[in-house]
Each structure stands twice: as structure tokens, then as C-alpha cells.
Amino acid sequence: MTRAEVREAGAPATGEVPWRRLDPRTALASGALTLGVGVAGGVPTVAGFAARGSGATALVAGIVVGAVVALVGVVVGAEKVRLARTRFRVGLERVELHSGILVRTRRSLPRERIRSVDVHADPVARVLGLATLRVDTARRASVADRPLELRCVRREEAEALRSELLVRRRDDETAGTGLLAALDPRWTRYAPLSFLTPALGAAAAGAVMQVAQWVGLESTVVDAVVAGWRRLGTLGTVAVGLTAVLVVGAVASVAAFVEAWWSYRLEREPSGTLRVRRGLLTTRSTTLEERRLRGVALVEPLGVRTAGAARVDAVATGLATAGGEERTDAAGLLPAAPRELAERVAAAVLREPVSPTRAAVMRTHPVAARGRRVRWATAGALVPALVLAALGAVVAGPFLVAAAAVAVAGLVAGPLLGRAAYRALGHAVHEAYVVVRGGLVRRRTVVLRRDGVIGWSVRQSWFQRRVGLATLWLTTAAGDQAYAVRDVAAADAPGFAAEVVGDVVRPFLTERHSTIG
Amino acid sequence: MVITEPSRDEVGLRPPTHPLPPRVRTWWRIHALGWPGAAVVVLLVLAWLIAPAAAWLGLAAGVVAAVGLVVGLALPAYWYRVHRWEVTDEAVYTRSGYAWQEWRAAPLSRVQTVDPTRGPLQRRLGLATLVVTTASAKGAVTVAGLAGDEADALAHRLTRETRAVPGDAT
């Protein structure tokens, strides 16, 4: 308590800026959300009892309604107390937030360190004209640097705060401002190709079983599947089941895409910021200062790549950091879109005429790198074969047949996958950027400003040393914090590092290298 | 041209100038022998308590002891040759590695914090670990096993030299 007050007293005076409060209707919004969750959970419960024809249905319904009402009451009450105990103000130099019901926290953020301001609103908040404002700083050295959140304020107030907190350098060059990209509904066709499709399909199948169990109908579902299996045979059942899972998953991933990216717009604002606005039900707005931008990443997951599309992510400081699990979506500048357009957007974001992903001449990696990848892919494919063979030896013969089939498939597919992974590798220095490409399932081309590289390391495992390879890591304050150039020739790794960040490498090169250049 | 062509198998980086103090080998040896030693004791106690499995547990204890002895006696001398460090006017540069070898450098202009830390065993041996962090969460350069007074002096010097750099060094 006393320490917090000392810190507050120690902070520079913010003048006579009055304290402000969050919008009181936040309590209403939280109550409505809780009610929604309660109804969503309560209705199946009551329906389950009703389906079993239990005489206690009325009693259960009464208990559920009572519990939901009590829960909503508690949430609204707690929110009212929280709102009454929360105040904030935006001074000339600092943003301050005092909050906490039992333990008071007083946070004070220097405005010059603010790097991004997000505004988002869930459907309930939108109906009430409210929005949540999140203010983030560049450094994330400790928990004290976590984003500062105002939940909720009026939407107009959130907008005003957003522009107020980020407008600083009016003299910044205004060239290239305006709309950089907007949603083309045709991009929806890439959504089913994402890895979400099988995941959501499987989740839906699981959810059906779960709900059936709640309602006491799981035996009906199992009987239906067994009846289908009798009629269609094993292969037919598997085919129908997979198709159903994929179709449901595709519909779900299209829905997820539309919800997340509807009315998407990427704009450059005169204050030197990039702004992404998107969302159908929950609207999100992410603003990031170009000053924080160290580069972009062109991401091509397998399915999306086969359709000739790519996604663009920002590589910026203060977004997702190691351990900053909460904001993985904040870096998205463009959803999966035709690759040519993705490269145009990347170029526009970097203020370059042509995207370095296109202009850079990528260098290939030594053949030894291909050997390693082929060995990994083949070994990876043979592990399930070995497991199946062990099962066959211990449990039943048919597993041995499956093991043989998997082994043959692995021996054919392994080298192909390994070669594909090798072809994905590439690195280059192009003007002010370093370009690094790699990844089989999720190919990614990272374009990083060379002045954003703040260190390097060369790592060599015993296996790499045997075949004359090494991995170069370029460390940066942005994005993943370090990007790897995997399996380059050991002798070339430091030389390439020197091309990227000359002065931090050159004094440490061996004589032979320094004479070459 | 043929002479200047570097060997394909070697990383073209020269070793940093300074070795660690020789007593760092004692520190490594205690670690490399201590953990297997503790495991051996646990295994032997279990072998004594669980008579039916005594042979297996005894065998496991023997294997752990043998591997631990080989690692603890042979490798510190090798690690001692690998681990080296250097601080120039522009950068911190280290070579380290137990199974992997790693060369690492960070420019002083990007250094954010310099902290010497000491574990109980290090304190006994008069050693310290110097951690130099940069704005990258994966960019820290660590020198483990420096002489304690040297680590303090370095921390002092680096803190002084890097304080002058404006901005948040991102």
C-alpha cells in the first residue's frame, strides 16, 4: 500500500488533468454476457433431464434458473464495484490507471513508450455502444509492462483516446497514406484450406458426442454409427465419416474467417501508423506505429500455398513476445490472399516499390542440408511404422500389415517431403533487408530490416559439424525475437552474418575470411 | 585463391580472446559428478529396499555411475577449451557449448542490462555468471563461470559504457 503510494508520488505530476471513469454500462454488458453463457450451459442441462423423462425436471430447471440469476447478480455486483474503484487519466506525459477491488494497483505508463492501441468490441458491447481499449508498450521486460486495459468506455471515447495516444509526430511524412488493402470476399475460398478445417471438424464430432451424452442419447448415436458401418463396411464408414468431418470443418472455418476478417481494412494513417480494422460480430482495431515495424513475414501454410495464396504478418516490437501468448493474432496485416497481392501489400507496408520477397535473389543451402531433411522426414514416417510393428508382434497380426503399408508409404513420402523442405530453404541480403525462408508445412519468408537485427549467434550441433553445416540466428526485438537461417555452410554462416550486421561480426571472423572481405 | 578458400567444415569465426579461470573446471566437475552421484545414491537405496528389482536397479546405478564418471572426468577439460569470452569496444562475444557449440555476439549499443549473478557453489569457488541482455528476449549473451571480481568489473564497465546510448535500443 505504502509502496504504491510512494511510487505514485514519485511519478511526474500530470498537472490538473481530471480523473475519468469507465462507462457504467459495462456492468450491464458483463451481466448480459454472463446471462448468455448461463443460458447456453443451462438449457442443455435441463433438456437432458427432460429427455430422460425424469420427474425432477421442474426442480432441476428451478435450480438452474436460480443459479444463473445468482451468477448474473454476482457478476453485475462485482463489475459495479470494479467500475467504482477504477479511474484513469491521460496526462501530458503519462497515462495512469488505478484499479483493483481488494488489492489496489496503480499503473502509470509514459506516453512516449506507447507503441500500439487496440480497440475491440464484442457483440454485446457493440449494441451498447461500448468498446475496450488496450494500450501496449514496446518493452515487455516484466509483468509491469503488460498492456493496460480500459474495459469498457464509450466507443467515441475509445476512438478519441486512440488517436490522442498515438498522434505525436504530425510532421511525419504523409506519403503513401490511405487504404493499402481491403477485404475481397473471394478470399473466403482459402479459409477451408487452413489447418482449422480438420481441427474444427474433429471438435464438432466431439461436441456431438458430448451433447448426446448430456441429453442421454449417446447410445442412439453409437447405434447409428454401427448401423452405418454394417451397411457401408469399414472403408465406406471411414470415407463418409472423414467427408462429414471435413465438410463441417470447412463450414466452421469459413464462419471463423468471416467473423474474424469481415470488413477488413488495412490503412496507413498520417500520424505514421498502420491500422487494421476487422471483424463481423466482435470488431477489432489494431494500430501499430511504423516506427515499431522491423519487417514483415509472408506466411504460406501448406493448403493455402497450394492454392497460390499467402498471408502477411507484421514483424514489430512489442507485439507477441516470448511468453506473450495473448496476442498472436495482433500481428496479422493481411489474411490469406492471392500471393501476388500479398507481396504488393508487403511492399506497401515496407514503403518499397517491390517486395523484397520477390526482388531478393535467394541463395540455396548446401546439399548436406537436403540429406538431413530427407533423413528426418523418413525417420519421422518410420516411427509410426515401428509402433505398429511392435503392436503387431505383441497384440495381433493385422497390425503388421498396417506397419508394412506405413513403412512403404514412409519410404516413398519421406524423401519427397525432405526434398520439399530443402527447396523451401533460402536466404538473401537485399538492400536494407535480410530475407530468410524455410518451413515445409508452414513456409514462411521473413523480411527483416537489417538495422533491426541487434545481435547474432552461430550454433552447431555435433551432427551439423560432421557435415559442415551450422545454423545462424539473427536476434531482434521484434516478432519471434530471433530468426534462424538453418543449415547453411558452416564456413559461410559468419560471412552472411557480416553482410547483415557488418560491424558486429567482422572483428571476429577468422583471418581467411577477413581477407576475402 | 585456393589458400584463402576456407575449409567447408569450419565455422569461420576466431575464438574469443579470454579463457575462463581454470577453477571453472572444478565447478563443472562438481555439477557433472553431483547429479549422477545423487541419482546413483537414490538407485542404490531403492535397490536395497526393493529386493526383487535389486539386480536391475543395481545395473542402472552402475550405468549412471559409469556415464557420470566419464562425462565428469573427461568433458570439463574439453569444455574448458570451448568456453571463451571477449568484450571489445563494440561488442560482447562468447563461445560456449556442451553438446552444441555456439558463438554469440551482441553490440554494446544494444545492451539493456548487465547483471552478475552467483549461485551458492559459484560463491564458494569465487565464480560468477554475467548475463548481458538486449531488447531481444532471445538475444542475451551469458558468460557462465567468470572470476567473480572480473564479472563485477565487467558489469561496471559495460553499465557505464551502455548507459550513454539513448532510446530503448530496439
XYZ file of C-alpha atoms in Angstrom:
687
model
C 0.000 0.000 0.000
C 2.587 2.485 1.108
C 4.938 1.438 -1.636
C 2.278 2.027 -4.256
C 1.632 5.471 -2.865
C 5.292 6.321 -2.856
C 5.527 5.312 -6.480
C 2.543 7.444 -7.312
C 4.031 10.407 -5.511
C 7.299 9.794 -7.312
C 5.703 9.906 -10.729
C 5.864 13.231 -12.529
C 2.865 15.372 -11.826
C 0.286 15.093 -14.554
C -0.965 18.590 -13.910
C -4.584 19.133 -13.143
C -5.908 16.570 -15.582
C -9.127 15.263 -14.079
C -9.650 11.580 -13.384
C -12.052 9.762 -15.662
C -14.161 6.690 -15.137
C -15.150 3.704 -17.199
C -18.644 3.600 -18.640
C -21.185 2.351 -16.054
C -22.974 0.312 -18.707
C -20.011 -2.091 -18.665
C -21.745 -3.834 -15.750
C -24.794 -4.317 -17.954
C -22.658 -5.733 -20.755
C -20.893 -8.175 -18.415
C -24.251 -9.211 -16.950
C -25.681 -9.852 -20.411
C -22.630 -11.939 -21.380
C -22.908 -13.992 -18.183
C -26.605 -14.498 -18.833
C -25.777 -15.736 -22.322
C -23.220 -18.205 -21.001
C -25.659 -19.326 -18.304
C -28.434 -19.922 -20.830
C -26.056 -21.758 -23.164
C -24.978 -24.050 -20.331
C -28.316 -24.328 -18.549
C -30.618 -25.181 -21.447
C -28.802 -28.448 -22.403
C -28.707 -29.468 -18.729
C -32.470 -29.038 -18.313
C -33.114 -30.561 -21.745
C -31.045 -33.586 -20.714
C -33.182 -34.175 -17.665
C -36.352 -33.585 -19.673
C -35.245 -36.097 -22.336
C -34.731 -38.781 -19.706
C -38.281 -38.132 -18.575
C -37.089 -37.672 -15.045
C -39.710 -36.360 -12.656
C -37.165 -33.934 -11.235
C -37.119 -31.757 -14.387
C -39.047 -28.908 -12.762
C -36.800 -28.983 -9.720
C -33.633 -29.002 -11.868
C -34.995 -26.169 -14.007
C -35.675 -24.183 -10.848
C -32.181 -24.773 -9.518
C -30.567 -23.860 -12.850
C -32.601 -20.657 -13.229
C -31.802 -19.719 -9.651
C -28.098 -20.370 -10.151
C -27.957 -18.355 -13.364
C -29.812 -15.428 -11.774
C -27.490 -15.535 -8.770
C -24.412 -15.709 -11.008
C -25.578 -12.750 -13.085
C -26.286 -10.844 -9.892
C -22.815 -11.552 -8.508
C -21.122 -10.584 -11.792
C -23.076 -7.334 -12.114
C -22.363 -6.511 -8.482
C -18.652 -7.236 -8.819
C -18.498 -5.203 -12.019
C -20.214 -2.250 -10.318
C -17.654 -2.352 -7.519
C -14.816 -2.682 -10.041
C -16.120 0.261 -12.067
C -16.491 2.367 -8.955
C -12.918 1.545 -7.917
C -11.358 2.160 -11.333
C -10.235 5.527 -12.605
C -7.831 6.684 -15.242
C -6.449 9.839 -16.743
C -4.388 10.811 -19.735
C -1.857 13.446 -18.808
C 0.661 15.212 -20.959
C 3.350 12.651 -20.198
C 1.667 9.663 -18.655
C -1.405 7.508 -18.769
C -2.480 6.437 -15.317
C -4.852 3.707 -14.238
C -5.907 2.948 -10.689
C -7.863 -0.261 -10.279
C -8.434 -3.264 -8.062
C -11.115 -4.147 -5.539
C -9.068 -5.573 -2.670
C -5.520 -5.063 -3.897
C -5.169 -1.633 -5.447
C -2.856 -1.387 -8.408
C -1.726 1.955 -9.668
C -0.206 1.895 -13.074
C 1.468 4.777 -14.763
C 2.669 4.455 -18.320
C 4.935 7.006 -20.018
C 3.109 8.101 -23.165
C 6.310 8.116 -25.225
C 6.598 4.373 -24.706
C 3.124 3.612 -26.064
C 3.511 1.616 -29.255
C 0.070 0.299 -30.069
C -3.529 0.971 -29.144
C -6.206 -1.619 -29.858
C -9.931 -1.035 -29.774
C -12.196 -4.020 -29.761
C -15.849 -4.631 -29.020
C -17.750 -7.876 -28.551
C -21.353 -8.010 -29.872
C -22.925 -7.010 -26.540
C -20.570 -4.072 -26.180
C -21.344 -3.023 -29.750
C -25.092 -2.970 -29.088
C -24.454 -0.744 -26.076
C -22.004 1.461 -27.997
C -19.048 0.430 -25.832
C -15.508 -0.666 -26.651
C -12.425 -1.982 -24.834
C -9.213 -0.036 -25.241
C -5.861 -1.731 -24.828
C -2.645 0.261 -24.630
C 0.635 -1.554 -25.161
C 4.258 -0.518 -24.783
C 7.381 -1.549 -26.632
C 9.170 -3.400 -23.910
C 7.793 -6.449 -22.219
C 10.549 -6.967 -19.693
C 8.337 -7.679 -16.683
C 4.716 -8.149 -15.697
C 4.535 -4.444 -15.015
C 4.767 -3.922 -18.781
C 1.652 -5.898 -19.621
C -0.911 -3.996 -21.680
C -3.082 -1.500 -19.881
C -6.743 -2.235 -20.480
C -9.781 0.015 -20.173
C -12.908 -2.140 -20.223
C -15.164 -0.518 -21.306
C -15.522 3.085 -22.378
C -17.918 4.650 -24.881
C -16.981 3.835 -28.454
C -16.459 7.501 -29.409
C -14.309 7.981 -26.319
C -12.230 4.922 -27.268
C -11.697 6.326 -30.764
C -10.737 9.740 -29.369
C -8.302 8.152 -26.901
C -6.790 6.015 -29.642
C -5.936 8.958 -31.841
C -4.907 11.090 -28.887
C -2.481 8.480 -27.560
C -0.803 7.794 -30.869
C -0.655 11.178 -32.548
C 2.733 12.611 -31.939
C 4.753 13.433 -34.961
C 2.450 15.388 -37.233
C 5.489 16.246 -39.333
C 5.927 12.598 -40.276
C 5.923 12.014 -43.997
C 2.395 11.610 -45.207
C 3.285 9.881 -48.464
C 1.655 6.566 -49.052
C -1.170 7.149 -46.612
C -4.610 5.785 -47.224
C -6.045 2.386 -47.907
C -3.458 -0.370 -48.503
C -5.842 -3.336 -48.691
C -9.471 -4.192 -48.093
C -11.346 -7.463 -47.881
C -12.203 -9.210 -51.121
C -14.985 -11.713 -50.283
C -13.380 -14.163 -52.704
C -10.578 -14.731 -50.170
C -13.108 -16.774 -48.220
C -12.239 -19.655 -50.544
C -8.860 -20.037 -48.823
C -10.452 -20.456 -45.382
C -11.323 -24.188 -45.752
C -7.700 -24.895 -46.737
C -6.453 -23.865 -43.316
C -5.453 -26.339 -40.640
C -8.527 -25.177 -38.766
C -10.723 -27.311 -41.022
C -9.789 -30.775 -39.690
C -9.421 -29.389 -36.172
C -12.863 -27.761 -36.137
C -14.427 -30.825 -37.832
C -12.995 -33.117 -35.169
C -14.094 -30.697 -32.463
C -17.629 -30.742 -33.909
C -17.692 -34.539 -33.864
C -16.555 -34.472 -30.255
C -19.165 -31.856 -29.409
C -21.938 -34.019 -30.909
C -20.933 -36.901 -28.658
C -20.691 -34.605 -25.646
C -24.134 -33.098 -26.165
C -25.583 -36.557 -26.864
C -24.156 -37.656 -23.546
C -25.699 -34.685 -21.722
C -29.057 -35.420 -23.247
C -28.621 -39.145 -22.594
C -28.678 -40.132 -26.267
C -25.099 -41.318 -26.711
C -26.231 -44.932 -27.292
C -28.504 -43.705 -30.108
C -25.517 -42.003 -31.790
C -23.310 -45.064 -31.372
C -26.114 -47.304 -32.726
C -26.467 -45.044 -35.772
C -22.719 -45.248 -36.456
C -22.708 -49.038 -36.035
C -25.753 -49.365 -38.346
C -23.937 -47.251 -40.928
C -20.816 -49.400 -40.583
C -22.888 -52.599 -41.195
C -24.278 -51.108 -44.371
C -21.146 -49.405 -45.772
C -18.300 -51.541 -44.488
C -15.145 -50.200 -42.833
C -13.789 -48.246 -45.784
C -17.167 -46.703 -46.573
C -17.717 -45.671 -42.966
C -14.283 -44.092 -42.745
C -14.829 -42.264 -46.055
C -18.264 -40.962 -45.037
C -17.013 -40.027 -41.588
C -13.971 -38.148 -42.936
C -16.094 -36.353 -45.519
C -18.588 -35.310 -42.867
C -15.814 -34.082 -40.567
C -14.133 -32.134 -43.386
C -17.396 -30.591 -44.654
C -18.418 -29.500 -41.167
C -14.866 -28.258 -40.538
C -14.847 -26.323 -43.813
C -18.141 -24.619 -42.963
C -16.843 -23.812 -39.497
C -13.534 -22.393 -40.745
C -15.371 -20.240 -43.302
C -17.565 -18.977 -40.478
C -14.497 -18.314 -38.320
C -12.816 -16.459 -41.202
C -15.896 -14.322 -41.872
C -16.266 -13.493 -38.193
C -12.596 -12.559 -37.812
C -11.940 -10.740 -41.088
C -15.243 -9.236 -42.256
C -14.956 -5.578 -43.331
C -11.162 -5.885 -43.068
C -9.235 -2.740 -43.998
C -5.520 -2.040 -43.766
C -4.765 1.666 -43.751
C -1.778 3.890 -43.288
C -2.620 6.951 -41.256
C -0.912 10.334 -41.492
C 0.437 10.012 -37.940
C 2.821 7.280 -39.125
C 0.732 4.338 -38.007
C -0.700 1.270 -39.667
C -4.234 0.373 -38.751
C -6.030 -2.950 -39.221
C -9.786 -2.966 -38.750
C -11.767 -6.169 -39.000
C -14.470 -8.364 -37.503
C -18.113 -9.173 -38.073
C -19.567 -9.665 -34.583
C -16.585 -8.662 -32.478
C -14.891 -5.705 -34.124
C -11.160 -5.336 -33.659
C -8.921 -2.457 -34.459
C -5.165 -2.750 -34.118
C -2.963 0.260 -34.571
C 0.758 -0.059 -34.732
C 3.368 2.588 -35.124
C 5.503 2.183 -38.211
C 8.445 3.104 -36.016
C 7.995 -0.287 -34.382
C 7.925 -2.185 -37.638
C 11.110 -4.189 -38.310
C 9.809 -6.146 -41.255
C 7.057 -8.425 -42.495
C 6.584 -12.163 -42.827
C 4.932 -13.844 -45.786
C 3.327 -16.977 -44.361
C 2.203 -19.853 -46.601
C 0.717 -22.826 -44.761
C 0.614 -25.964 -46.906
C -3.042 -25.825 -48.006
C -3.033 -22.101 -48.636
C 0.228 -22.343 -50.566
C -1.097 -24.986 -52.943
C -3.888 -22.531 -53.782
C -1.299 -19.859 -54.585
C -2.088 -17.695 -51.606
C -0.150 -16.199 -48.702
C -0.742 -14.287 -45.509
C 1.171 -11.213 -44.337
C 2.183 -10.736 -40.706
C 3.913 -7.755 -39.208
C 7.288 -8.224 -37.552
C 7.125 -5.463 -34.977
C 8.413 -4.790 -31.483
C 6.014 -5.004 -28.574
C 3.531 -7.325 -30.250
C 3.674 -11.006 -29.385
C 6.823 -11.679 -27.372
C 8.193 -14.874 -25.928
C 5.635 -15.800 -23.313
C 3.214 -13.179 -24.619
C 0.654 -15.763 -25.585
C -2.316 -13.436 -25.593
C -1.955 -11.615 -28.876
C -0.885 -13.992 -31.565
C -3.441 -12.531 -33.953
C -2.331 -8.951 -33.422
C 0.456 -9.246 -35.982
C -1.853 -10.153 -38.875
C -1.753 -7.498 -41.591
C -3.458 -9.485 -44.343
C -5.402 -12.766 -44.241
C -4.690 -15.485 -46.816
C -4.957 -13.718 -50.175
C -3.519 -14.279 -53.650
C 0.246 -14.346 -53.343
C 0.814 -11.516 -55.776
C -1.459 -9.251 -53.766
C 0.223 -10.368 -50.527
C 3.563 -9.286 -51.966
C 2.110 -5.940 -53.062
C 0.785 -5.358 -49.540
C 4.159 -6.367 -48.068
C 5.876 -3.857 -50.361
C 3.408 -1.102 -49.471
C 3.795 -1.751 -45.748
C 7.590 -1.545 -46.065
C 7.313 1.520 -48.359
C 9.264 -0.330 -51.046
C 8.415 -0.389 -54.754
C 8.778 -4.191 -54.905
C 8.507 -6.627 -52.026
C 11.955 -7.981 -51.029
C 10.337 -11.447 -51.029
C 10.104 -11.046 -54.793
C 13.156 -8.939 -55.536
C 15.731 -10.777 -53.424
C 17.831 -13.435 -55.127
C 17.655 -16.324 -52.693
C 20.780 -18.351 -52.060
C 20.416 -22.096 -51.763
C 21.723 -24.183 -48.894
C 24.367 -26.946 -49.165
C 23.269 -30.384 -50.313
C 24.080 -31.732 -46.846
C 21.017 -29.825 -45.620
C 18.890 -31.865 -48.009
C 20.318 -35.110 -46.644
C 19.419 -34.116 -43.100
C 15.843 -33.260 -44.090
C 15.370 -36.471 -46.047
C 16.664 -38.467 -43.063
C 14.367 -36.593 -40.637
C 11.291 -36.984 -42.819
C 11.943 -40.679 -43.449
C 12.697 -41.405 -39.807
C 9.602 -39.443 -38.785
C 7.482 -41.548 -41.141
C 9.047 -44.794 -39.913
C 8.353 -44.161 -36.220
C 4.598 -44.925 -36.539
C 5.541 -47.994 -38.606
C 7.761 -49.239 -35.779
C 4.990 -48.613 -33.232
C 2.537 -50.544 -35.393
C 5.062 -53.371 -35.863
C 5.549 -53.600 -32.102
C 1.763 -53.748 -31.663
C 1.631 -56.440 -34.344
C 4.229 -58.528 -32.564
C 2.514 -58.212 -29.200
C -1.211 -57.845 -29.920
C -2.440 -59.006 -33.308
C -1.273 -59.860 -36.785
C -3.228 -57.209 -38.781
C -1.081 -54.515 -37.202
C 1.914 -55.975 -39.049
C 0.159 -55.405 -42.389
C -0.573 -51.812 -41.390
C 3.057 -51.414 -40.282
C 4.307 -52.624 -43.648
C 1.939 -50.268 -45.501
C 3.008 -47.288 -43.357
C 6.672 -48.191 -43.808
C 6.356 -48.339 -47.599
C 4.426 -45.046 -47.641
C 7.066 -43.519 -45.372
C 9.957 -44.660 -47.538
C 8.285 -43.111 -50.586
C 6.967 -39.924 -48.958
C 9.941 -39.273 -46.643
C 12.468 -38.369 -49.344
C 9.851 -36.310 -51.223
C 8.947 -34.340 -48.091
C 12.622 -33.943 -47.188
C 13.396 -32.582 -50.636
C 10.432 -30.211 -50.469
C 11.651 -28.973 -47.074
C 15.110 -28.443 -48.557
C 13.712 -26.483 -51.518
C 11.911 -24.203 -49.056
C 15.239 -23.123 -47.547
C 16.761 -19.886 -48.740
C 18.393 -16.716 -47.508
C 19.468 -13.419 -49.011
C 20.533 -9.893 -48.275
C 18.550 -7.426 -50.333
C 19.318 -3.716 -49.903
C 18.278 -2.757 -46.372
C 16.744 -6.154 -45.650
C 17.685 -9.692 -44.850
C 15.307 -12.317 -46.248
C 15.033 -15.782 -44.695
C 12.779 -18.548 -45.970
C 12.072 -22.004 -44.588
C 9.422 -24.472 -43.448
C 7.642 -27.370 -45.085
C 4.186 -27.373 -43.522
C 4.167 -23.687 -42.729
C 6.512 -21.995 -45.138
C 7.474 -18.544 -44.015
C 9.520 -15.865 -45.718
C 10.712 -13.331 -43.179
C 11.839 -9.918 -44.399
C 13.716 -8.176 -41.630
C 15.249 -4.713 -41.706
C 18.989 -5.152 -41.246
C 19.110 -2.285 -38.750
C 16.521 -4.190 -36.713
C 18.965 -7.043 -36.148
C 20.561 -6.487 -32.740
C 22.832 -9.480 -32.410
C 23.630 -12.896 -33.808
C 24.683 -16.355 -32.845
C 26.026 -19.302 -34.790
C 25.055 -22.700 -33.403
C 26.445 -26.025 -34.448
C 25.375 -29.427 -33.187
C 27.663 -32.413 -33.311
C 25.729 -33.744 -36.317
C 25.962 -30.416 -38.109
C 29.694 -30.269 -37.522
C 30.142 -33.672 -39.114
C 28.586 -32.477 -42.380
C 29.943 -28.937 -42.286
C 26.686 -27.086 -41.530
C 25.685 -24.511 -38.940
C 22.606 -22.508 -38.040
C 22.750 -18.729 -37.888
C 20.334 -16.930 -35.556
C 19.637 -13.245 -36.069
C 18.237 -11.733 -32.893
C 15.841 -8.811 -32.933
C 13.483 -7.025 -30.583
C 10.558 -7.748 -32.896
C 8.353 -10.705 -33.720
C 9.831 -14.059 -32.695
C 12.841 -12.250 -31.146
C 15.220 -14.396 -33.213
C 15.055 -15.790 -36.731
C 17.056 -18.813 -37.810
C 18.898 -19.354 -41.070
C 19.065 -23.123 -40.709
C 21.777 -25.369 -42.090
C 23.984 -23.003 -44.040
C 27.551 -23.995 -44.842
C 29.479 -23.616 -41.587
C 32.152 -21.590 -43.327
C 29.564 -19.187 -44.814
C 27.450 -18.555 -41.696
C 29.629 -15.791 -40.207
C 30.146 -14.247 -43.638
C 26.411 -13.966 -44.166
C 26.009 -12.528 -40.665
C 28.646 -9.945 -41.626
C 26.628 -8.982 -44.692
C 23.613 -8.404 -42.439
C 25.219 -6.597 -39.489
C 28.807 -5.979 -40.579
C 30.409 -4.327 -37.563
C 29.127 -6.806 -35.009
C 30.663 -9.732 -36.891
C 33.699 -8.564 -38.829
C 36.142 -8.241 -35.898
C 35.519 -11.889 -35.015
C 35.965 -13.503 -38.408
C 38.998 -15.697 -38.924
C 41.880 -14.198 -40.904
C 40.962 -16.100 -44.015
C 37.520 -14.590 -44.033
C 38.548 -11.068 -43.284
C 40.965 -11.147 -46.218
C 38.201 -12.278 -48.539
C 36.016 -9.423 -47.456
C 42.667 -18.190 -54.072
C 42.996 -21.832 -53.166
C 44.734 -20.828 -49.951
C 42.089 -18.323 -48.949
C 39.248 -20.758 -49.591
C 38.030 -21.609 -46.085
C 37.538 -25.202 -45.047
C 33.916 -26.217 -45.574
C 33.819 -27.874 -42.200
C 34.837 -24.996 -40.012
C 32.825 -22.078 -38.797
C 34.828 -19.068 -39.913
C 34.955 -17.372 -36.533
C 38.058 -16.911 -34.448
C 37.918 -17.921 -30.785
C 37.307 -15.083 -28.299
C 40.497 -13.946 -26.584
C 39.924 -14.846 -22.923
C 39.575 -18.296 -21.382
C 37.581 -18.747 -18.173
C 39.565 -19.122 -14.930
C 40.897 -22.715 -14.679
C 38.893 -23.391 -11.492
C 35.707 -23.287 -13.564
C 36.560 -26.918 -14.355
C 36.022 -27.741 -10.683
C 32.577 -26.137 -10.882
C 31.661 -28.138 -13.979
C 33.083 -31.333 -12.484
C 31.031 -30.939 -9.310
C 27.892 -30.459 -11.452
C 28.732 -33.296 -13.824
C 29.527 -35.684 -10.955
C 26.995 -34.384 -8.416
C 23.790 -35.078 -10.337
C 24.684 -38.616 -11.445
C 26.025 -39.179 -7.902
C 22.679 -38.235 -6.397
C 20.890 -40.484 -8.903
C 23.204 -43.388 -8.046
C 22.515 -42.961 -4.324
C 18.741 -42.962 -4.957
C 19.001 -46.059 -7.164
C 21.133 -47.929 -4.620
C 18.730 -47.098 -1.784
C 15.852 -48.335 -3.950
C 17.796 -51.494 -4.781
C 18.286 -52.106 -1.056
C 14.569 -51.530 -0.327
C 13.060 -53.387 -3.286
C 14.777 -56.754 -3.178
C 13.111 -58.319 -6.287
C 14.345 -55.492 -8.539
C 17.748 -55.181 -6.881
C 19.678 -56.541 -9.852
C 18.057 -54.161 -12.331
C 18.356 -51.136 -10.102
C 21.962 -52.018 -9.346
C 22.683 -52.306 -13.050
C 21.040 -48.927 -13.690
C 23.106 -47.397 -10.884
C 26.253 -48.849 -12.436
C 25.444 -47.425 -15.876
C 24.631 -43.979 -14.466
C 27.822 -44.033 -12.410
C 29.953 -45.066 -15.388
C 28.473 -42.435 -17.715
C 28.653 -39.792 -14.993
C 32.313 -40.590 -14.295
C 33.272 -40.448 -17.952
C 31.408 -37.171 -18.501
C 32.568 -35.632 -15.244
C 36.215 -36.550 -15.669
C 36.757 -36.202 -19.391
C 34.485 -33.424 -20.624
C 35.372 -30.465 -18.351
C 38.804 -30.336 -19.977
C 37.124 -30.194 -23.399
C 34.535 -27.646 -22.257
C 37.371 -25.546 -20.885
C 38.856 -25.285 -24.373
C 35.470 -24.402 -25.905
C 34.280 -21.763 -23.452
C 35.871 -18.384 -24.111
C 34.773 -14.768 -23.960
C 35.743 -11.301 -25.091
C 34.499 -7.758 -24.693
C 35.657 -5.286 -27.312
C 34.794 -1.616 -27.529
C 31.849 -2.557 -29.717
C 30.551 -5.947 -28.702
C 30.358 -8.810 -26.246
C 31.486 -12.043 -27.895
C 31.375 -15.552 -26.464
C 31.929 -19.130 -27.484
C 30.247 -21.796 -25.427
C 28.664 -25.192 -25.695
C 28.424 -28.537 -24.026
C 26.745 -30.627 -26.740
C 26.166 -27.770 -29.202
C 28.798 -25.196 -29.918
C 27.609 -21.651 -30.003
C 29.240 -18.385 -30.948
C 27.267 -15.369 -29.840
C 27.700 -11.596 -30.049
C 25.708 -8.543 -29.076
C 26.754 -4.970 -29.862
C 27.238 -2.776 -26.808
C 24.967 -0.176 -28.368
C 22.045 -2.589 -27.972
C 22.772 -3.758 -24.430
C 19.969 -3.126 -21.948
C 21.075 -4.741 -18.682
C 24.288 -6.268 -17.333
C 23.863 -8.469 -14.277
C 26.415 -10.635 -12.496
C 24.743 -13.496 -10.595
C 26.240 -16.080 -8.233
C 24.941 -19.443 -7.141
C 25.979 -20.903 -3.758
C 28.546 -23.194 -5.343
C 29.867 -20.393 -7.542
C 30.269 -18.188 -4.468
C 32.396 -20.867 -2.822
C 34.646 -21.040 -5.861
C 34.743 -17.288 -6.395
C 32.935 -17.525 -9.727
C 30.043 -15.584 -11.234
C 27.765 -15.649 -14.236
C 27.444 -12.479 -16.257
C 24.170 -12.024 -18.148
C 24.101 -9.285 -20.771
C 20.584 -8.727 -22.102
C 19.449 -6.858 -25.172
C 15.999 -5.792 -26.333
C 15.559 -9.230 -27.874
C 14.188 -11.810 -25.460
C 16.395 -14.359 -27.226
C 19.440 -12.135 -27.563
C 21.046 -12.382 -24.123
C 24.751 -13.185 -24.037
C 25.744 -15.202 -20.972
C 29.234 -15.867 -19.668
C 28.951 -18.568 -17.004
C 31.930 -19.172 -14.758
C 33.824 -15.878 -14.893
C 36.062 -14.974 -11.985
C 33.865 -13.071 -9.527
C 35.872 -9.840 -9.407
C 36.261 -9.857 -13.170
C 32.486 -10.222 -13.606
C 31.879 -7.265 -11.288
C 34.424 -5.116 -13.080
C 32.941 -6.027 -16.466
C 29.409 -5.331 -15.277
C 30.581 -1.963 -14.037
C 32.339 -1.098 -17.277
C 29.504 -2.284 -19.523
C 26.874 -0.497 -17.493
C 28.862 2.716 -17.767
C 29.502 2.359 -21.475
C 25.980 1.405 -22.422
C 24.229 3.984 -20.288
C 25.112 6.700 -22.741
C 23.048 5.120 -25.517
C 19.703 6.860 -25.934
C 16.401 5.218 -26.847
C 15.097 1.839 -25.855
C 17.618 0.038 -28.108
C 15.024 -1.921 -30.003
